[in-house]
Coordinates of C-alpha atoms in Angstrom, one line a residue:
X1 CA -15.4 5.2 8.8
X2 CA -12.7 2.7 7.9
X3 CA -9.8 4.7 9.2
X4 CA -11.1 5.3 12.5
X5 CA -11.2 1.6 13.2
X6 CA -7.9 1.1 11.7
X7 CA -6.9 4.0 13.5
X8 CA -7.9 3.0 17.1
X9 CA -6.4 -0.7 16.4
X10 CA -3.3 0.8 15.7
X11 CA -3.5 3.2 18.5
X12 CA -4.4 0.2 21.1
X13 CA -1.6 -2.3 19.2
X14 CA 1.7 -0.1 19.8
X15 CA 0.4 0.6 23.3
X16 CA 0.1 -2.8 24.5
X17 CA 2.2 -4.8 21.1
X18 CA 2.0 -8.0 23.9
X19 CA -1.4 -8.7 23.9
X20 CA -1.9 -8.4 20.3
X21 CA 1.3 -10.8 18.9
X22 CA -0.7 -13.1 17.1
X23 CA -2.8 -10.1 15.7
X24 CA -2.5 -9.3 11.9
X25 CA -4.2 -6.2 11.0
X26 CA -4.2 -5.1 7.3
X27 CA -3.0 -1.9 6.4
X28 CA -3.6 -0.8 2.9
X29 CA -6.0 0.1 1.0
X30 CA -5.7 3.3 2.6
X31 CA -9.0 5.0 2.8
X32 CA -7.6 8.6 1.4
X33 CA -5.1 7.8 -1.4
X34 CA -2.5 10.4 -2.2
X35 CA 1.0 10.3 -4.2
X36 CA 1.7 6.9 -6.9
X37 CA 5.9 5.7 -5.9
X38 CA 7.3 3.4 -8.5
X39 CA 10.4 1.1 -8.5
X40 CA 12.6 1.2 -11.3
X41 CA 14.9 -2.0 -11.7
X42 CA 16.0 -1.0 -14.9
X43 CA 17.6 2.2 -13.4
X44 CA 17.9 1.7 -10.1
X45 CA 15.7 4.3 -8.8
X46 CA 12.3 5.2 -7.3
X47 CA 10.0 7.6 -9.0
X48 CA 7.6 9.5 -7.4
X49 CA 4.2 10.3 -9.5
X50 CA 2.3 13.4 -8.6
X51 CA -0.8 14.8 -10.4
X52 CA 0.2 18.3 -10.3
X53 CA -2.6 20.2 -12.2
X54 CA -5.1 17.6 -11.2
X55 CA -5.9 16.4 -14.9
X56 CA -5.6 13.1 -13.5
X57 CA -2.3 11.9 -15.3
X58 CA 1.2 11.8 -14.2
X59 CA 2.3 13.3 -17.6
X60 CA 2.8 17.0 -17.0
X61 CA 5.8 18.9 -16.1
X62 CA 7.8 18.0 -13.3
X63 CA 4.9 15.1 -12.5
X64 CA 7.4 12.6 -11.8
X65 CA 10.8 12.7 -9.9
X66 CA 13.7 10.4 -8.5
X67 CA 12.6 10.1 -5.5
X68 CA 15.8 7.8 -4.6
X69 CA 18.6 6.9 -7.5
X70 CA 21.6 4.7 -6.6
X71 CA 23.3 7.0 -8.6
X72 CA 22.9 10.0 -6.3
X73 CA 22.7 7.8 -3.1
X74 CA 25.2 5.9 -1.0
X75 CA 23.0 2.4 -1.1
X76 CA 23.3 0.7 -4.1
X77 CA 20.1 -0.8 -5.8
X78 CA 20.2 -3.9 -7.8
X79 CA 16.7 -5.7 -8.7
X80 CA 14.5 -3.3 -6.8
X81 CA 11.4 -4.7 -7.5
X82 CA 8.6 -4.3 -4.7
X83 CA 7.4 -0.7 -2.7
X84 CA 4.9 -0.5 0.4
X85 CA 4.6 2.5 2.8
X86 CA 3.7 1.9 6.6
X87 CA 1.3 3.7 9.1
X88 CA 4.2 6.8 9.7
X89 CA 5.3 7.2 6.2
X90 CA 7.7 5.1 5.7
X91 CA 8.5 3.7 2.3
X92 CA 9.9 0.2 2.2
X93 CA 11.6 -1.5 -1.0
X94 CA 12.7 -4.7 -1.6
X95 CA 15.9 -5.7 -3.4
X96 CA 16.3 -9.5 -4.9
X97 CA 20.4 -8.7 -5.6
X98 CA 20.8 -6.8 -2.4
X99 CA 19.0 -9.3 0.0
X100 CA 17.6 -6.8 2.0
X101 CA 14.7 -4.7 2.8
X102 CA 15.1 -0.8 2.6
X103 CA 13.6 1.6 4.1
X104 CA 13.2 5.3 2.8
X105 CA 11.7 8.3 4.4
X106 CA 12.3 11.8 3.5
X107 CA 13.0 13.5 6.8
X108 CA 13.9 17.7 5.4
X109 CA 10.8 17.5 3.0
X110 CA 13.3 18.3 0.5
X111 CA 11.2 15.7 -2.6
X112 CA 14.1 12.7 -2.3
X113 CA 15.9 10.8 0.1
X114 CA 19.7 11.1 -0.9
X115 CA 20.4 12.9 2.1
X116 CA 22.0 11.3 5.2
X117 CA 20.1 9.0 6.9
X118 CA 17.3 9.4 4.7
X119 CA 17.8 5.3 3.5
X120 CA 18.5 2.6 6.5
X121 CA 18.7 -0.9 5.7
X122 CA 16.1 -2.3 7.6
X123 CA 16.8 -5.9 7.4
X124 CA 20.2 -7.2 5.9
X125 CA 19.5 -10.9 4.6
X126 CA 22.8 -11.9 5.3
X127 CA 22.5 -14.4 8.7
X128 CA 25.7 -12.9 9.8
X129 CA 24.6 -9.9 10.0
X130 CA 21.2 -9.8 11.4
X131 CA 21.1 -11.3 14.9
X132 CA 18.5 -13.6 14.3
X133 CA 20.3 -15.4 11.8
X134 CA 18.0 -16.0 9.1
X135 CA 19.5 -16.4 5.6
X136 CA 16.9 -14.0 3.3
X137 CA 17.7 -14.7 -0.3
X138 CA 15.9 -13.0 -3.5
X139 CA 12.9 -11.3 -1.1
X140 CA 9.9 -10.4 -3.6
X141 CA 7.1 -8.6 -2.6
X142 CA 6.5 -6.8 0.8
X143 CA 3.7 -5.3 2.8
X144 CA 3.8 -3.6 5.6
X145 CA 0.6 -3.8 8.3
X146 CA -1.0 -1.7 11.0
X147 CA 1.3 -3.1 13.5
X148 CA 4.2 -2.1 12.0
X149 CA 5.5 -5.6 11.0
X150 CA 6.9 -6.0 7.6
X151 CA 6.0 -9.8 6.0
X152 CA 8.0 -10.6 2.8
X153 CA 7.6 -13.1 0.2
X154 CA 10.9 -14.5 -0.2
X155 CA 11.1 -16.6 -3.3
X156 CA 14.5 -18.0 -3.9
X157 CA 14.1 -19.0 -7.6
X158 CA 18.1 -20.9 -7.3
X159 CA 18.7 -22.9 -3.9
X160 CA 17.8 -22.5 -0.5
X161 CA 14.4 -22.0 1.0
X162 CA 11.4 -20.1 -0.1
X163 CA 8.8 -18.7 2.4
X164 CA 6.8 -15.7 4.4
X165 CA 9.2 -13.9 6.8
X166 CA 7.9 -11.8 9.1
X167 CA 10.0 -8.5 9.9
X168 CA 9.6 -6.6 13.5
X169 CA 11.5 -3.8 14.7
X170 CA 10.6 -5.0 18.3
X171 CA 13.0 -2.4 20.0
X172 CA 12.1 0.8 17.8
X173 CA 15.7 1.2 17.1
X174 CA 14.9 1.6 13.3
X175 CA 15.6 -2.0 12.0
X176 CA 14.6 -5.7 12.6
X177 CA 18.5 -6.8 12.6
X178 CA 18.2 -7.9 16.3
X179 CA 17.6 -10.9 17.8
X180 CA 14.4 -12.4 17.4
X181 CA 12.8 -9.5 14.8
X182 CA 13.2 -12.2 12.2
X183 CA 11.1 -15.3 11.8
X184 CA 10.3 -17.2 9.2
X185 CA 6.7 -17.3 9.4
X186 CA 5.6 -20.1 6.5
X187 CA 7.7 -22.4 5.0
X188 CA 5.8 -24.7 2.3
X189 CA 6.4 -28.2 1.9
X190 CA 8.5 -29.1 -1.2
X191 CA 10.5 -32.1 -2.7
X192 CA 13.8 -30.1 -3.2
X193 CA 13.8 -28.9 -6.6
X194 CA 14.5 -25.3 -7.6
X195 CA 11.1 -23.7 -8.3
X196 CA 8.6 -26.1 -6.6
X197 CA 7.9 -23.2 -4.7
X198 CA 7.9 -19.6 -5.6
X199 CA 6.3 -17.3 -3.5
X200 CA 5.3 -13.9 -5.6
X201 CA 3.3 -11.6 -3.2
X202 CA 1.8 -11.2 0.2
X203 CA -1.2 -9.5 1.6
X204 CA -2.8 -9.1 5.1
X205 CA -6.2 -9.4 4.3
X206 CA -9.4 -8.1 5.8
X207 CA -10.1 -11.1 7.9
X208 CA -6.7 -10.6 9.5
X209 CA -5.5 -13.8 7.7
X210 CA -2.2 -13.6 5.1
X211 CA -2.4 -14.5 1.5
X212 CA -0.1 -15.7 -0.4
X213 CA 0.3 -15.8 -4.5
X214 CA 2.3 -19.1 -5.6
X215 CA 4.3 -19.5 -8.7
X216 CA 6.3 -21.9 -8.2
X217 CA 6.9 -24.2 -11.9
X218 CA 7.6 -27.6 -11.0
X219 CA 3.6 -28.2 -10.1
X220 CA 4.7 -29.6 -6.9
X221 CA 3.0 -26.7 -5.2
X222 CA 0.2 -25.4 -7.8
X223 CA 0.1 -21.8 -8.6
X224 CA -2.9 -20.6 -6.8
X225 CA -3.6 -18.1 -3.9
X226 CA -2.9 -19.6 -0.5
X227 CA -4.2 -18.7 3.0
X228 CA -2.4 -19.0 6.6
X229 CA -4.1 -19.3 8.9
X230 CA -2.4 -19.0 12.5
X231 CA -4.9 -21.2 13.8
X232 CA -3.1 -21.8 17.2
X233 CA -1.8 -18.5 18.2
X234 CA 2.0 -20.3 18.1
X235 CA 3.6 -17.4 15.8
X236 CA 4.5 -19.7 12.6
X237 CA 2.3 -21.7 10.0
X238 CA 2.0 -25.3 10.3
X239 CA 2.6 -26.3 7.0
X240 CA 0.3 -29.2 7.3
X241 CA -2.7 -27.7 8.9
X242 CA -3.0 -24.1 9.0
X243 CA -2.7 -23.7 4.7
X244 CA -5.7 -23.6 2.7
X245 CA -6.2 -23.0 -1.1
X246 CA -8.0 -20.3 -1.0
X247 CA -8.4 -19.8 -4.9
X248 CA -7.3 -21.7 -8.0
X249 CA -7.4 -19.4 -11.0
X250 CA -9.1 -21.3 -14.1
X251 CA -6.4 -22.6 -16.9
X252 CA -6.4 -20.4 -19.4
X253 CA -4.6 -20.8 -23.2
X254 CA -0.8 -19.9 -22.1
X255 CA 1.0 -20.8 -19.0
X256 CA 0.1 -18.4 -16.2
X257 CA 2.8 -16.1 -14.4
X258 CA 1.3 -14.5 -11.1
X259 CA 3.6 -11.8 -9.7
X260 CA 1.3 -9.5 -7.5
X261 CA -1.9 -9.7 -5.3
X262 CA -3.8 -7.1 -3.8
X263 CA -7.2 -6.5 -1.8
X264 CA -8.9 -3.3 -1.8
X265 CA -11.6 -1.4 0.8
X266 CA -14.4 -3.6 -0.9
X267 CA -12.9 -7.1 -0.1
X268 CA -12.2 -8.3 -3.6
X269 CA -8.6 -9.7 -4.4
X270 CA -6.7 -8.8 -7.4
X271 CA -4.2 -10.5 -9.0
X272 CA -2.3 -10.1 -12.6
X273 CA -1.6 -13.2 -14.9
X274 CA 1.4 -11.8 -17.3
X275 CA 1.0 -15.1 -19.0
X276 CA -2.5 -14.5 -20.3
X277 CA -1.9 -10.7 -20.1
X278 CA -5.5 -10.5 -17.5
X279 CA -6.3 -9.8 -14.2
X280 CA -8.7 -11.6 -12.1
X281 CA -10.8 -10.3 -9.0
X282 CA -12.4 -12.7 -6.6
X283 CA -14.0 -12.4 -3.6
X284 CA -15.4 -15.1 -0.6
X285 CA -19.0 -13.7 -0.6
X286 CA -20.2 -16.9 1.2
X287 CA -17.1 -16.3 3.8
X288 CA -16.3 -20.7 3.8
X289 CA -12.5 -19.8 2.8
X290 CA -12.6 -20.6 -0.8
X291 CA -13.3 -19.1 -4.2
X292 CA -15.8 -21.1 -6.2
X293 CA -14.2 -20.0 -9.7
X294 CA -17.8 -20.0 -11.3
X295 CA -19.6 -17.2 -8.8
X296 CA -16.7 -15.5 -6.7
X297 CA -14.2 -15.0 -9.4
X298 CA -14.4 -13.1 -12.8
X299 CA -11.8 -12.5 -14.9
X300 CA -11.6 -8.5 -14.4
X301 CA -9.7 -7.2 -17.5
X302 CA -8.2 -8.4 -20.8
X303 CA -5.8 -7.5 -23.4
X304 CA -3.4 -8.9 -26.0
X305 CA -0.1 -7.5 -25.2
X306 CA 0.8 -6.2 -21.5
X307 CA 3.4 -7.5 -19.1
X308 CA 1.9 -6.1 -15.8
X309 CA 4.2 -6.4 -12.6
X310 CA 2.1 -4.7 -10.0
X311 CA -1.1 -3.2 -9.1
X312 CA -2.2 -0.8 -5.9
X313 CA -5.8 -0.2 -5.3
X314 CA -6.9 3.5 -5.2
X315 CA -9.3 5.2 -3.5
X316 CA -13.3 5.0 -4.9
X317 CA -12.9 1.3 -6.6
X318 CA -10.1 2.1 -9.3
X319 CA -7.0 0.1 -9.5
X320 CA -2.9 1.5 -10.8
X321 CA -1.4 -1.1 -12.8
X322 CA 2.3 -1.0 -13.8
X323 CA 3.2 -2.3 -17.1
X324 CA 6.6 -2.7 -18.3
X325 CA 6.2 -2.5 -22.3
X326 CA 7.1 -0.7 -25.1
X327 CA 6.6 2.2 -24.0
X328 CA 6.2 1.7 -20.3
X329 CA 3.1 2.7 -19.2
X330 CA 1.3 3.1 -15.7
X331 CA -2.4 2.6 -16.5
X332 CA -5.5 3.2 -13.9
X333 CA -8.6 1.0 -14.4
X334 CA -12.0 1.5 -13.4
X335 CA -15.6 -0.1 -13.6
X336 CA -17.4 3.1 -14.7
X337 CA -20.8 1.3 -15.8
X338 CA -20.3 -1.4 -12.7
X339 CA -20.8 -4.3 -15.2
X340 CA -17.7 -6.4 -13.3
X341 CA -15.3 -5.9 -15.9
X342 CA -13.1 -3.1 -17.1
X343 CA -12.9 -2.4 -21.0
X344 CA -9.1 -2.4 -22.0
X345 CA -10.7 0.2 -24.1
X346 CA -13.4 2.8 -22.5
X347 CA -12.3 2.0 -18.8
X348 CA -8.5 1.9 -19.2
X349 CA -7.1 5.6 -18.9
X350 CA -3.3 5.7 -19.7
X351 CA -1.6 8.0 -16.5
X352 CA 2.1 7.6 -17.5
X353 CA 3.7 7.1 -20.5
X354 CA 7.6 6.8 -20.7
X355 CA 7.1 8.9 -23.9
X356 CA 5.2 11.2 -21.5
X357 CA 6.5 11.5 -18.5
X358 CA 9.4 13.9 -17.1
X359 CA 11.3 11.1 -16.0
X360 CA 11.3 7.6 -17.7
X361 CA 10.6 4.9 -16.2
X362 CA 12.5 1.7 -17.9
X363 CA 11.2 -1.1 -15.9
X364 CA 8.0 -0.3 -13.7
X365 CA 8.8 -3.2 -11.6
X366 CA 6.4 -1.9 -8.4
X367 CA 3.9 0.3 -7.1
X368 CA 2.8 1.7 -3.5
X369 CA 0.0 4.5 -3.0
X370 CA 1.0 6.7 -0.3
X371 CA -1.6 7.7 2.2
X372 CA -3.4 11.1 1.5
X373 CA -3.4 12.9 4.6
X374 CA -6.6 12.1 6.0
X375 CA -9.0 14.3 9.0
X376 CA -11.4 13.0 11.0
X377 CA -13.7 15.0 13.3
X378 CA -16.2 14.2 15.7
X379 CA -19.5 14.1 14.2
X380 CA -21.8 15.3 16.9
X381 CA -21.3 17.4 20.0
X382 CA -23.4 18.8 22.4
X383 CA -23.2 22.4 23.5
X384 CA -20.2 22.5 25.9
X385 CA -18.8 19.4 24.6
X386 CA -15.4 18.3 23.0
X387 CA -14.8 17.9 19.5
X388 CA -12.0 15.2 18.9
X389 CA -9.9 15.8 15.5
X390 CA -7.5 13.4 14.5
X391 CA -5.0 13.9 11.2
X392 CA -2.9 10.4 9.7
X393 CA -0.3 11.4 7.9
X394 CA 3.4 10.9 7.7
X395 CA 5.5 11.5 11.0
X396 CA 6.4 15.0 11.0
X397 CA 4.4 16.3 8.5
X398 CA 2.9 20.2 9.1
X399 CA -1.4 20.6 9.7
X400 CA -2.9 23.6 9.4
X401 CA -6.9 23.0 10.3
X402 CA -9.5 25.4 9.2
X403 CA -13.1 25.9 9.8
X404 CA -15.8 27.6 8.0
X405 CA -19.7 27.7 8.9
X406 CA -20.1 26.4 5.2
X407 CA -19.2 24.1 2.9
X408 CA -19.0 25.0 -1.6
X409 CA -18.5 22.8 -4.4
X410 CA -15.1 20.8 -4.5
X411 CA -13.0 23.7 -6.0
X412 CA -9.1 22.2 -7.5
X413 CA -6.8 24.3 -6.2
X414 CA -3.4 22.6 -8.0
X415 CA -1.2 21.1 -6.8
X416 CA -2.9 20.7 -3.1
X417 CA -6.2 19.3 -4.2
X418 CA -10.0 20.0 -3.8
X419 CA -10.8 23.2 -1.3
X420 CA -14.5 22.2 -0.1
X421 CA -14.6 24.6 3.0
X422 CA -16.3 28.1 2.0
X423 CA -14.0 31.1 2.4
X424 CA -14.9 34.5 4.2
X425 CA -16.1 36.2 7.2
X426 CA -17.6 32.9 9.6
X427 CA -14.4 30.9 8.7
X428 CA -10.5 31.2 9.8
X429 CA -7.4 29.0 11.1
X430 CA -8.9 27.1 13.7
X431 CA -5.2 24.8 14.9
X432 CA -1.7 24.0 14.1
X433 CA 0.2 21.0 14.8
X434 CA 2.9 18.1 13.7
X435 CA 2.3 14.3 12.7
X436 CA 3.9 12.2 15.7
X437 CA 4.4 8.8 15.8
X438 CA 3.0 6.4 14.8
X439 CA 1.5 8.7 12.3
X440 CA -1.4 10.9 14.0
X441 CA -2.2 14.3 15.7
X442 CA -4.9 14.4 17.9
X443 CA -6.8 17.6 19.0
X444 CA -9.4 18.3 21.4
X445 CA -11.3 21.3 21.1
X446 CA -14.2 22.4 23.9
X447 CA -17.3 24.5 22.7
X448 CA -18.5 26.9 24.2
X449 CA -21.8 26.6 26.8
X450 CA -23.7 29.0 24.3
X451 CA -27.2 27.7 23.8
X452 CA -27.4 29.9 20.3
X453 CA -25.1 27.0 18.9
X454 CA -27.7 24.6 18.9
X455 CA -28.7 23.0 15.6
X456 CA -25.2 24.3 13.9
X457 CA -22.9 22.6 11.2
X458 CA -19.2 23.3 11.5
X459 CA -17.1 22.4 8.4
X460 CA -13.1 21.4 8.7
X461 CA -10.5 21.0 6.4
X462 CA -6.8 20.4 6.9
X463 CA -3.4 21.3 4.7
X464 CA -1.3 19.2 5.7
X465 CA 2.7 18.0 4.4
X466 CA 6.3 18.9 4.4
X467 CA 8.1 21.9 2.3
X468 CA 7.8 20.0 -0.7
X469 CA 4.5 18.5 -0.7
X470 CA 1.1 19.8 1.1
X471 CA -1.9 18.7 0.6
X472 CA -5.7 19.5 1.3
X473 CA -7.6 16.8 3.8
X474 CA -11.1 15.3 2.9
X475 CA -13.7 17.6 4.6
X476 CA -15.1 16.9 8.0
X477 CA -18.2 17.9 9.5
X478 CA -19.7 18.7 12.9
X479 CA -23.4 19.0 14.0
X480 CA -23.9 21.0 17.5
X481 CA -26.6 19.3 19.2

């Protein structure tokens, strides 16, 4: 399974963070998707989207909620426009008026974070007042990956410099103010002039490399998707040698406007071109660095009229888009007959509307999927032997693991999910336990020496959250050998 490797990496990284500086291990797609969070620039605020009765919309009652309003709050918000969660939970938003990275977590399980403490600045652009002294000006999209580090693309669309930072909280004190948790990884060559470079979004792919969506307008650096490579383990980009093209998307009738890119559990990239109103997916099947526009790149979906700002892979191949129209609208796309393209049609379903929704949305600037909480169990055991269960989750979330001898039909039970384990006698609470950091709970559980186990099948299932939001694990199985 994806997440244990993930998992184990991460496990192995925050014990020994030394040996692995150089190491850049992606963290989204999550395997197990759970909650949609939207940033609102319009108003200020972040929504929270939450398919109550399982209908598969965002729509219903009491669906979507502030989740954060600078109205409520003591931080003031002013172009909010970019969301990512790490491995514990944390939400992290970017602000182009603020300068600064914020970070957001909901510590009482109350449904907001407007209580004390609940929103830190985690990196104040200002270079007098983080210790490293970088100047951070109009940051734009954020990601955060396994390790914890937070990389930014920082496109300063008026003076000053445009590049990748990279953002460490090297002394777990919250923040990456300090000396030294602020470097600015990539800096591209330009000639001087306002918009040669604009830097749009950032990804850690799969092949641990970045990737970086260009905008800038001049054509001294051409839009197109760019990959660093830290060839030489030295902790910044040579701007001569370790940046590649990695794909060039093919003109198309208007003027393209790239604003997000994303890469999800399959490999393939996705990014939006608001100019054409498409998207395009590629992917380096022949892994030589580059995507041949004829056989590795396909324009994915089409439409005549959408300004889309964002998009956030979702678990099982289907992809949240954010569009900020009349109305607003959050759309999810997917390749039902697996032809490679998505009908604007047939294959677009329409999840939130602000004509819809409880709360509206102005101006669905960004998106982040927040990790389901996600179970994983040893698969086989011999009589006598340990059974290893591991929950991810958000730090300090509540699990409650149960067992059954069988397994039924996915059965909804709103608003927690699908109930898979079979209830009744041969089934009951097997453990209890809270989400530590970095984000797991570990269990190990010893069998007993009973021969009459052989050739069993134990089923697990956890419910797992805070007061205001639990929800039901994927199900996990165990064969007694």
């Amino acid at each position: 399974m994806r997440t244990t490797t993930l998992a184990l990496a991460g496990f192995s990284a925050f014990a020994a963070p030394s040996a692995l500086a150089q190491f850049h291990a992606p963290l989204v797609p999550f395997e197990h998707t759970g909650d949609l969070f939207v940033t609102d620039s319009t108003t200020d605020s972040i929504v929270r989207c939450v398919d109550l009765d399982l209908n598969g919309d965002f729509n219903g009652p009491g669906e979507t909620t502030v989740f954060y309003s600078d109205t409520i709050g003591t931080q003031s918000l002013g172009n909010n426009n970019s969301l990512a969660f790490d491995y514990a939970g944390n939400l992290y938003v970017s602000d182009t008026s603020e300068d600064a990275i914020f970070r957001l977590a909901d510590a009482n399980g109350n449904g907001d974070c407007h209580d004390p403490g609940e929103l830190t600045v985690f990196f104040d652009g200002d270079p007098g007042v983080n210790l490293s002294g970088l100047e951070m000006v109009s940051p734009n999209r954020v990601t955060v990956d396994l390790l914890g580090n937070v990389w930014v693309a920082e496109a300063n669309n008026s003076a000053g410099i445009d590049s990748i930072l990279k953002l460490s909280d090297l002394n777990a004190d919250g923040d990456a103010n300090d000396v030294g948790e602020a470097v600015r990884y990539y800096q591209p060559i330009t000639a001087g002039s306002t918009g040669d470079s604009i830097p749009n979004a950032v990804v850690v792919g799969q092949d641990a490399r970045l990737y970086y969506v260009e905008g800038g307008s001049t054509g001294f650096v051409p839009k197109a998707v760019y990959r660093l490579d830290d060839a030489d383990g030295s902790g910044l980009i040579d701007p001569l040698t370790e940046v590649t093209t990695f794909f060039t998307p093919p003109a198309q009738a208007n003027t393209p406007f790239f604003w997000c890119l994303a890469q999800d559990s399959a490999g393939y990239f996705y990014t939006a071109d608001s100019g054409n109103e498409l998207i395009w997916r590629f992917r380096d099947d022949n892994s030589d660095g580059v995507i041949d526009p004829m056989t590795e790149a396909s324009i994915w979906w089409q439409t005549t009229s959408s300004l889309i700002w964002d998009l956030a892979p979702a678990t099982g191949g289907g992809l949240y888009v954010c569009e900020s129209q009349t109305p607003d609208r959050i759309l999810f796309l997917f390749d039902t007959n697996g032809d490679g393209s998505v009908d604007p049609l047939t294959e677009t379903t329409e999840v939130y509307s602000d004509l819809l929704g409880s709360v509206d949305i102005k101006n669905p600037r960004g998106m982040a999927l927040e990790r389901r909480p996600t179970l994983e169990v040893t698969a086989t055991v011999a009589v006598g032997g340990t059974v290893n269960a591991n929950t991810y989750a958000s730090v300090g979330d509540l699990i409650f693991t149960w067992w059954s001898g069988a397994q039924t039909a996915p059965l909804a039970l709103a608003p927690f999910g699908f109930l898979e384990l079979a209830a009744g006698p041969g089934s009951g609470l097997l453990y209890t336990g809270i989400v530590m950091p970095p984000g797991a709970h570990s269990a190990a559980l010893t069998l007993p020496s009973d021969p009459t186990l052989s050739g069993l099948t134990l089923y697990t299932q956890g419910f797992v959250g805070k007061p205001d939001r639990f929800q039901l694990t994927n199900l996990q199985a165990t064969t007694v050998l």
